Amino acid sequence: MHLKRWLAAALLTAGLVAGAGGPAAADPPAHTPGGPCIEPTQQQRLSSVPSYAEVVRQMRSIEDSSRGAVEVASAGTSGEGRQLMYATVGDGPDVFWLQARIHGNELHSTEAALQILRQLGSSGSAEAQRIREALTVVVIPMYNPDGATANIRQSTTPTRTDLNRDWENFVQPESRAFYALWERLQPRLALDLHHFGQSSRVAGTDQLNQFQIGARSIDPSRMTDEQWLTNRQMAMTSVAAVERIGNVGVARYPLIDITNAVLSRMLLGGPGPDGSDPGFQTQGAIFYEVRSVGQKSNGELEQMFLRPSMAVLEGAADGSLYGHPGTGWDALPFGEGVACGGGPGF
Ligand SMILES: [Zn+2]
């Protein structure tokens, strides 16, 4: 074992011993974050998730059975020539952007996005109808199909570009294609689904941290007051929905300031690949980080994306999201005891 990992794991174990006597575990596996580090290869159970071809097939199938509610299209082609598929559902005035798998090896966000699309496209429930009437939802289940197929984070081009650091230089065709789609559709809200690879506890507890909320990909000083409020409204609506699952262990994502990430440029309003000003900024753009691996089943991991996403969609559709006070963000704990490699998910 790598010395640094061993040391971190040992420190984590020590922390757990010191924390003994805490609340009884309702779900014992969720309270053993000091377990062995997950090596990168173990995070990559590609056989358990749909391939690019299967994702496209499912999108077409959802479109076919939606009686016109869902439309599937391509935003362009990837570095290897794959179609960059997206779907739109609903025809409301507010555009809502939901993207998954910009990092190819963050597996379960794709299935969650497909489930949301299926639900919005075919459900006769009052909530789904309200969302379809109030919103036009853009669903991108696999932003990085080349990286997903190769099971790596970045592009597969020689530059190995992180597509979530490419909305300033736009070296990748995926970035240029999805920027053009963003500029054309002008989404009011955006949600970006990620996995984090580290083992983490909720600070001050012995609870395994399995969901991290990212209300800020850039420093709030770079946002308008309205954007920062909207981001916190989206974040706290999401947290409430995740907490209703029970025993998830919610933490704040580390405070970052990454201006070339997709969400960041959406908030900043360009400039685009040709240097032009889009004359438009997205009002709210946040991200989720779900633990990659562990004792949770695939279905449980997907619920941690699906539940908060649906809560934000419902709040955006009925307007309650914008009435949320946005409070509580500063009181959320961070994750701590990062024991293993894996790097930041976002
Ligand atoms: Zn990621």
Tab-separated table of C-alpha atoms and ligand atoms in Angstrom:
chain	number	residue	atom	x	y	z
A	1	MET	CA	0.000	0.000	0.000
A	2	HIS	CA	1.154	3.501	-0.748
A	3	LEU	CA	2.629	5.046	2.412
A	4	LYS	CA	0.492	8.172	2.243
A	5	ARG	CA	-2.641	6.136	1.857
A	6	TRP	CA	-1.604	3.840	4.674
A	7	LEU	CA	-0.951	6.795	6.949
A	8	ALA	CA	-4.242	8.452	6.094
A	9	ALA	CA	-6.100	5.207	6.676
A	10	ALA	CA	-4.380	4.790	10.019
A	11	LEU	CA	-5.304	8.322	11.042
A	12	LEU	CA	-8.871	7.712	10.022
A	13	THR	CA	-9.003	4.539	12.083
A	14	ALA	CA	-7.582	6.422	15.064
A	15	GLY	CA	-10.256	9.052	14.619
A	16	LEU	CA	-12.911	6.392	14.634
A	17	VAL	CA	-11.611	4.885	17.862
A	18	ALA	CA	-11.631	8.315	19.462
A	19	GLY	CA	-15.185	8.786	18.266
A	20	ALA	CA	-16.444	5.525	19.778
A	21	GLY	CA	-19.511	5.882	21.926
A	22	GLY	CA	-21.382	7.893	19.318
A	23	PRO	CA	-24.916	7.135	18.232
A	24	ALA	CA	-25.745	3.517	17.521
A	25	ALA	CA	-25.412	2.529	13.888
A	26	ALA	CA	-28.707	2.051	12.092
A	27	ASP	CA	-26.834	0.667	9.131
A	28	PRO	CA	-23.488	-0.745	10.245
A	29	PRO	CA	-21.766	-0.806	6.844
A	30	ALA	CA	-22.262	2.946	6.504
A	31	HIS	CA	-20.248	3.476	9.663
A	32	THR	CA	-17.052	1.743	8.639
A	33	PRO	CA	-15.269	4.365	6.545
A	34	GLY	CA	-11.925	3.176	7.826
A	35	GLY	CA	-12.029	0.136	5.571
A	36	PRO	CA	-9.397	-0.615	2.980
A	37	CYS	CA	-8.694	2.001	0.373
A	38	ILE	CA	-10.358	1.432	-2.926
A	39	GLU	CA	-7.770	1.205	-5.651
A	40	PRO	CA	-8.627	3.027	-8.880
A	41	THR	CA	-9.140	-0.225	-10.752
A	42	GLN	CA	-11.791	-1.265	-8.261
A	43	GLN	CA	-13.817	1.842	-9.012
A	44	GLN	CA	-14.223	0.762	-12.573
A	45	ARG	CA	-16.875	-1.854	-12.850
A	46	LEU	CA	-17.811	-0.905	-16.348
A	47	SER	CA	-19.765	-4.103	-16.895
A	48	SER	CA	-22.341	-2.944	-14.346
A	49	VAL	CA	-23.397	0.141	-16.317
A	50	PRO	CA	-24.787	0.679	-19.830
A	51	SER	CA	-22.318	1.198	-22.684
A	52	TYR	CA	-22.484	4.175	-25.024
A	53	ALA	CA	-24.411	2.098	-27.599
A	54	GLU	CA	-26.851	0.963	-24.925
A	55	VAL	CA	-27.343	4.538	-23.714
A	56	VAL	CA	-28.191	5.683	-27.241
A	57	ARG	CA	-30.553	2.732	-27.668
A	58	GLN	CA	-32.312	3.586	-24.390
A	59	MET	CA	-32.629	7.254	-25.342
A	60	ARG	CA	-34.260	6.273	-28.655
A	61	SER	CA	-36.558	3.849	-26.874
A	62	ILE	CA	-37.646	6.539	-24.392
A	63	GLU	CA	-38.258	8.933	-27.283
A	64	ASP	CA	-40.324	6.330	-29.172
A	65	SER	CA	-42.603	5.605	-26.231
A	66	SER	CA	-43.043	9.223	-25.115
A	67	ARG	CA	-45.731	10.243	-27.645
A	68	GLY	CA	-43.753	13.264	-28.691
A	69	ALA	CA	-42.765	14.470	-25.215
A	70	VAL	CA	-39.093	13.531	-25.674
A	71	GLU	CA	-36.874	14.483	-28.582
A	72	VAL	CA	-33.391	13.040	-29.004
A	73	ALA	CA	-30.704	14.814	-31.007
A	74	SER	CA	-26.940	15.129	-31.371
A	75	ALA	CA	-25.021	18.255	-30.375
A	76	GLY	CA	-22.023	17.272	-32.514
A	77	THR	CA	-19.360	14.590	-32.500
A	78	SER	CA	-16.745	13.551	-29.957
A	79	GLY	CA	-13.010	13.347	-30.562
A	80	GLU	CA	-13.435	9.748	-31.715
A	81	GLY	CA	-16.488	10.571	-33.810
A	82	ARG	CA	-19.296	9.463	-31.504
A	83	GLN	CA	-22.517	11.444	-31.601
A	84	LEU	CA	-22.930	13.696	-28.546
A	85	MET	CA	-26.474	12.714	-27.687
A	86	TYR	CA	-28.919	14.765	-25.673
A	87	ALA	CA	-32.653	14.702	-25.148
A	88	THR	CA	-35.169	17.431	-24.484
A	89	VAL	CA	-38.403	16.842	-22.630
A	90	GLY	CA	-41.156	19.366	-21.985
A	91	ASP	CA	-41.832	22.674	-23.707
A	92	GLY	CA	-41.921	25.160	-20.859
A	93	PRO	CA	-40.277	28.586	-20.957
A	94	ASP	CA	-37.479	27.855	-18.449
A	95	VAL	CA	-34.695	25.650	-19.798
A	96	PHE	CA	-33.115	23.261	-17.284
A	97	TRP	CA	-29.766	21.654	-18.171
A	98	LEU	CA	-28.962	18.263	-16.633
A	99	GLN	CA	-25.590	16.785	-17.569
A	100	ALA	CA	-23.875	13.577	-16.484
A	101	ARG	CA	-20.594	11.738	-17.062
A	102	ILE	CA	-18.368	14.593	-18.154
A	103	HIS	CA	-15.782	12.453	-16.396
A	104	GLY	CA	-15.902	9.127	-18.185
A	105	ASN	CA	-15.061	6.961	-15.187
A	106	GLU	CA	-17.825	8.383	-12.934
A	107	LEU	CA	-20.224	5.666	-13.816
A	108	HIS	CA	-23.632	5.881	-12.198
A	109	SER	CA	-24.673	9.381	-13.135
A	110	THR	CA	-25.573	8.181	-16.632
A	111	GLU	CA	-28.165	5.707	-15.423
A	112	ALA	CA	-29.631	8.332	-13.088
A	113	ALA	CA	-29.991	10.781	-15.980
A	114	LEU	CA	-31.714	8.110	-18.077
A	115	GLN	CA	-34.130	7.350	-15.235
A	116	ILE	CA	-34.996	11.036	-14.897
A	117	LEU	CA	-35.560	11.285	-18.642
A	118	ARG	CA	-37.747	8.174	-18.614
A	119	GLN	CA	-39.781	9.506	-15.695
A	120	LEU	CA	-40.262	12.951	-17.188
A	121	GLY	CA	-41.016	11.541	-20.626
A	122	SER	CA	-43.627	8.976	-19.759
A	123	SER	CA	-45.090	9.645	-16.327
A	124	GLY	CA	-48.668	10.878	-16.128
A	125	SER	CA	-48.115	12.119	-12.574
A	126	ALA	CA	-49.042	15.692	-11.715
A	127	GLU	CA	-45.391	16.457	-10.888
A	128	ALA	CA	-44.107	15.227	-14.253
A	129	GLN	CA	-46.855	17.111	-16.100
A	130	ARG	CA	-46.041	20.306	-14.213
A	131	ILE	CA	-42.347	19.928	-15.051
A	132	ARG	CA	-43.116	19.346	-18.745
A	133	GLU	CA	-45.351	22.433	-18.832
A	134	ALA	CA	-43.056	24.781	-16.914
A	135	LEU	CA	-39.650	23.593	-18.086
A	136	THR	CA	-37.767	22.405	-21.116
A	137	VAL	CA	-35.369	19.878	-19.623
A	138	VAL	CA	-32.174	19.111	-21.536
A	139	VAL	CA	-30.725	15.753	-20.479
A	140	ILE	CA	-27.149	14.783	-21.410
A	141	PRO	CA	-26.596	11.284	-20.006
A	142	MET	CA	-23.033	10.886	-21.333
A	143	TYR	CA	-21.190	14.170	-21.996
A	144	ASN	CA	-17.885	12.343	-22.532
A	145	PRO	CA	-18.677	9.141	-24.490
A	146	ASP	CA	-15.023	8.522	-25.465
A	147	GLY	CA	-13.803	8.746	-21.891
A	148	ALA	CA	-16.757	6.652	-20.748
A	149	THR	CA	-15.955	3.906	-23.251
A	150	ALA	CA	-12.266	3.973	-22.303
A	151	ASN	CA	-13.252	4.292	-18.632
A	152	ILE	CA	-11.011	7.288	-17.992
A	153	ARG	CA	-11.796	10.725	-16.551
A	154	GLN	CA	-10.548	12.839	-19.461
A	155	SER	CA	-10.782	12.858	-23.236
A	156	THR	CA	-9.037	10.066	-25.128
A	157	THR	CA	-7.149	12.513	-27.339
A	158	PRO	CA	-3.358	12.762	-26.774
A	159	THR	CA	-3.850	15.862	-24.618
A	160	ARG	CA	-6.023	13.832	-22.196
A	161	THR	CA	-8.085	16.952	-21.612
A	162	ASP	CA	-10.341	17.155	-18.579
A	163	LEU	CA	-13.555	18.264	-20.274
A	164	ASN	CA	-14.587	20.045	-17.088
A	165	ARG	CA	-11.555	22.327	-17.399
A	166	ASP	CA	-12.028	23.136	-21.078
A	167	TRP	CA	-14.635	25.895	-21.274
A	168	GLU	CA	-11.946	28.576	-21.590
A	169	ASN	CA	-9.623	27.022	-24.173
A	170	PHE	CA	-12.196	24.811	-25.919
A	171	VAL	CA	-9.593	22.452	-27.332
A	172	GLN	CA	-12.040	19.535	-27.449
A	173	PRO	CA	-14.929	19.142	-29.913
A	174	GLU	CA	-17.193	18.055	-27.022
A	175	SER	CA	-16.642	21.435	-25.350
A	176	ARG	CA	-17.371	23.423	-28.510
A	177	ALA	CA	-20.492	21.363	-29.290
A	178	PHE	CA	-22.026	21.586	-25.840
A	179	TYR	CA	-21.133	25.268	-25.480
A	180	ALA	CA	-23.011	25.927	-28.732
A	181	LEU	CA	-25.998	24.014	-27.376
A	182	TRP	CA	-25.853	25.985	-24.105
A	183	GLU	CA	-25.643	29.265	-26.001
A	184	ARG	CA	-28.597	28.313	-28.205
A	185	LEU	CA	-30.878	27.013	-25.442
A	186	GLN	CA	-29.868	29.522	-22.733
A	187	PRO	CA	-30.690	27.391	-19.681
A	188	ARG	CA	-31.819	29.200	-16.555
A	189	LEU	CA	-30.624	26.376	-14.280
A	190	ALA	CA	-27.990	23.671	-14.619
A	191	LEU	CA	-27.140	20.542	-12.688
A	192	ASP	CA	-23.946	18.491	-13.150
A	193	LEU	CA	-23.596	14.935	-11.798
A	194	HIS	CA	-20.257	13.576	-10.513
A	195	HIS	CA	-18.698	10.892	-8.328
A	196	PHE	CA	-15.925	11.410	-5.808
A	197	GLY	CA	-13.411	8.666	-5.248
A	198	GLN	CA	-12.155	9.329	-1.751
A	199	SER	CA	-13.212	7.680	1.424
A	200	SER	CA	-14.648	10.385	3.623
A	201	ARG	CA	-16.518	10.985	6.848
A	202	VAL	CA	-18.912	13.774	7.669
A	203	ALA	CA	-16.744	16.095	9.767
A	204	GLY	CA	-17.304	15.790	13.501
A	205	THR	CA	-19.129	12.465	13.176
A	206	ASP	CA	-18.302	8.840	12.491
A	207	GLN	CA	-20.731	8.735	9.601
A	208	LEU	CA	-19.578	7.730	6.150
A	209	ASN	CA	-19.961	10.650	3.765
A	210	GLN	CA	-21.686	9.446	0.606
A	211	PHE	CA	-23.076	12.651	-0.902
A	212	GLN	CA	-21.349	15.988	-1.351
A	213	ILE	CA	-23.172	19.081	-2.491
A	214	GLY	CA	-21.387	21.595	-4.698
A	215	ALA	CA	-23.127	24.966	-4.584
A	216	ARG	CA	-20.066	26.800	-5.861
A	217	SER	CA	-17.635	25.836	-8.612
A	218	ILE	CA	-16.352	29.419	-8.498
A	219	ASP	CA	-16.017	31.827	-5.616
A	220	PRO	CA	-19.343	33.549	-4.834
A	221	SER	CA	-17.618	36.909	-5.381
A	222	ARG	CA	-17.569	36.033	-9.088
A	223	MET	CA	-21.351	35.522	-9.112
A	224	THR	CA	-24.204	37.983	-8.985
A	225	ASP	CA	-26.163	38.043	-5.728
A	226	GLU	CA	-29.041	36.383	-7.562
A	227	GLN	CA	-26.820	33.566	-8.848
A	228	TRP	CA	-25.335	32.842	-5.433
A	229	LEU	CA	-28.798	32.832	-3.864
A	230	THR	CA	-30.172	30.550	-6.588
A	231	ASN	CA	-27.240	28.159	-6.178
A	232	ARG	CA	-27.902	27.896	-2.454
A	233	GLN	CA	-31.629	27.443	-3.067
A	234	MET	CA	-30.836	24.572	-5.431
A	235	ALA	CA	-28.266	23.140	-3.026
A	236	MET	CA	-30.433	23.179	0.071
A	237	THR	CA	-33.435	21.795	-1.814
A	238	SER	CA	-31.133	18.976	-2.936
A	239	VAL	CA	-29.778	18.334	0.551
A	240	ALA	CA	-33.289	18.074	2.000
A	241	ALA	CA	-34.193	15.486	-0.641
A	242	VAL	CA	-31.041	13.441	-0.032
A	243	GLU	CA	-31.564	13.508	3.720
A	244	ARG	CA	-35.025	12.008	3.206
A	245	ILE	CA	-33.294	8.865	1.833
A	246	GLY	CA	-31.797	8.397	5.300
A	247	ASN	CA	-28.294	7.564	6.485
A	248	VAL	CA	-26.531	9.029	3.479
A	249	GLY	CA	-24.064	11.321	5.262
A	250	VAL	CA	-24.201	14.682	3.512
A	251	ALA	CA	-21.253	17.068	3.344
A	252	ARG	CA	-20.252	20.196	1.492
A	253	TYR	CA	-17.845	19.784	-1.407
A	254	PRO	CA	-14.513	21.547	-0.761
A	255	LEU	CA	-14.629	25.251	-1.589
A	256	ILE	CA	-13.175	25.572	-5.066
A	257	ASP	CA	-12.744	28.378	-7.588
A	258	ILE	CA	-12.339	26.770	-11.015
A	259	THR	CA	-13.213	29.247	-13.728
A	260	ASN	CA	-12.790	26.943	-16.736
A	261	ALA	CA	-15.327	24.355	-15.588
A	262	VAL	CA	-18.582	24.042	-17.532
A	263	LEU	CA	-20.858	25.295	-14.742
A	264	SER	CA	-18.474	28.134	-13.969
A	265	ARG	CA	-18.550	29.498	-17.505
A	266	MET	CA	-22.315	29.130	-17.580
A	267	LEU	CA	-22.481	31.420	-14.545
A	268	LEU	CA	-19.818	33.799	-15.838
A	269	GLY	CA	-21.410	34.015	-19.287
A	270	GLY	CA	-18.627	32.990	-21.613
A	271	PRO	CA	-16.713	34.103	-23.605
A	272	GLY	CA	-17.246	31.389	-26.169
A	273	PRO	CA	-14.759	29.479	-28.356
A	274	ASP	CA	-14.573	32.378	-30.821
A	275	GLY	CA	-14.120	34.942	-28.059
A	276	SER	CA	-17.625	36.321	-28.425
A	277	ASP	CA	-19.847	37.296	-25.519
A	278	PRO	CA	-22.995	35.168	-25.421
A	279	GLY	CA	-24.874	38.009	-23.720
A	280	PHE	CA	-26.396	35.511	-21.355
A	281	GLN	CA	-25.648	33.918	-17.982
A	282	THR	CA	-27.203	30.879	-16.340
A	283	GLN	CA	-28.920	31.882	-13.105
A	284	GLY	CA	-28.125	28.798	-11.045
A	285	ALA	CA	-25.602	25.991	-11.634
A	286	ILE	CA	-24.596	23.402	-9.030
A	287	PHE	CA	-23.166	19.887	-8.873
A	288	TYR	CA	-23.595	16.661	-6.960
A	289	GLU	CA	-20.873	14.267	-5.897
A	290	VAL	CA	-21.904	10.742	-4.982
A	291	ARG	CA	-19.481	8.238	-3.509
A	292	SER	CA	-18.215	5.960	-6.291
A	293	VAL	CA	-17.960	2.699	-4.514
A	294	GLY	CA	-18.725	1.104	-1.235
A	295	GLN	CA	-21.404	-0.934	0.325
A	296	LYS	CA	-24.207	0.753	-1.564
A	297	SER	CA	-25.708	-1.024	-4.564
A	298	ASN	CA	-25.844	0.631	-7.964
A	299	GLY	CA	-29.523	1.379	-7.446
A	300	GLU	CA	-28.823	3.140	-4.154
A	301	LEU	CA	-26.035	5.204	-5.736
A	302	GLU	CA	-28.394	6.238	-8.505
A	303	GLN	CA	-31.061	7.282	-5.998
A	304	MET	CA	-28.575	9.745	-4.517
A	305	PHE	CA	-28.541	11.504	-7.896
A	306	LEU	CA	-32.178	10.967	-8.776
A	307	ARG	CA	-33.954	12.182	-5.625
A	308	PRO	CA	-32.280	15.586	-5.326
A	309	SER	CA	-32.452	16.160	-9.090
A	310	MET	CA	-36.200	15.547	-9.073
A	311	ALA	CA	-36.646	17.814	-6.056
A	312	VAL	CA	-34.884	20.686	-7.819
A	313	LEU	CA	-36.841	20.056	-11.022
A	314	GLU	CA	-40.130	20.078	-9.120
A	315	GLY	CA	-39.169	23.240	-7.229
A	316	ALA	CA	-38.134	24.967	-10.443
A	317	ALA	CA	-41.390	23.948	-12.102
A	318	ASP	CA	-43.776	25.104	-9.377
A	319	GLY	CA	-41.633	28.100	-8.417
A	320	SER	CA	-41.105	27.026	-4.811
A	321	LEU	CA	-37.356	26.775	-5.443
A	322	TYR	CA	-37.138	30.549	-5.800
A	323	GLY	CA	-39.017	31.062	-2.544
A	324	HIS	CA	-36.521	28.956	-0.584
A	325	PRO	CA	-34.537	31.155	1.830
A	326	GLY	CA	-31.291	29.487	0.731
A	327	THR	CA	-30.155	29.287	4.328
A	328	GLY	CA	-28.268	26.425	5.926
A	329	TRP	CA	-25.410	26.189	3.460
A	330	ASP	CA	-22.808	27.672	5.788
A	331	ALA	CA	-23.748	25.236	8.529
A	332	LEU	CA	-23.254	22.096	6.427
A	333	PRO	CA	-20.249	20.029	7.514
A	334	PHE	CA	-17.417	19.207	5.155
A	335	GLY	CA	-16.082	15.754	4.466
A	336	GLU	CA	-12.916	14.793	6.310
A	337	GLY	CA	-10.548	11.932	6.822
A	338	VAL	CA	-9.849	11.586	3.159
A	339	ALA	CA	-8.033	8.310	3.218
A	340	CYS	CA	-7.503	7.260	-0.332
A	341	GLY	CA	-6.480	8.559	-3.704
A	342	GLY	CA	-8.930	9.410	-6.393
A	343	GLY	CA	-8.731	13.180	-6.495
A	344	PRO	CA	-11.542	15.645	-6.611
A	345	GLY	CA	-14.611	14.474	-8.464
A	346	PHE	CA	-15.552	17.819	-9.893
B	1	ZN	ZN	-16.306	14.391	-11.924
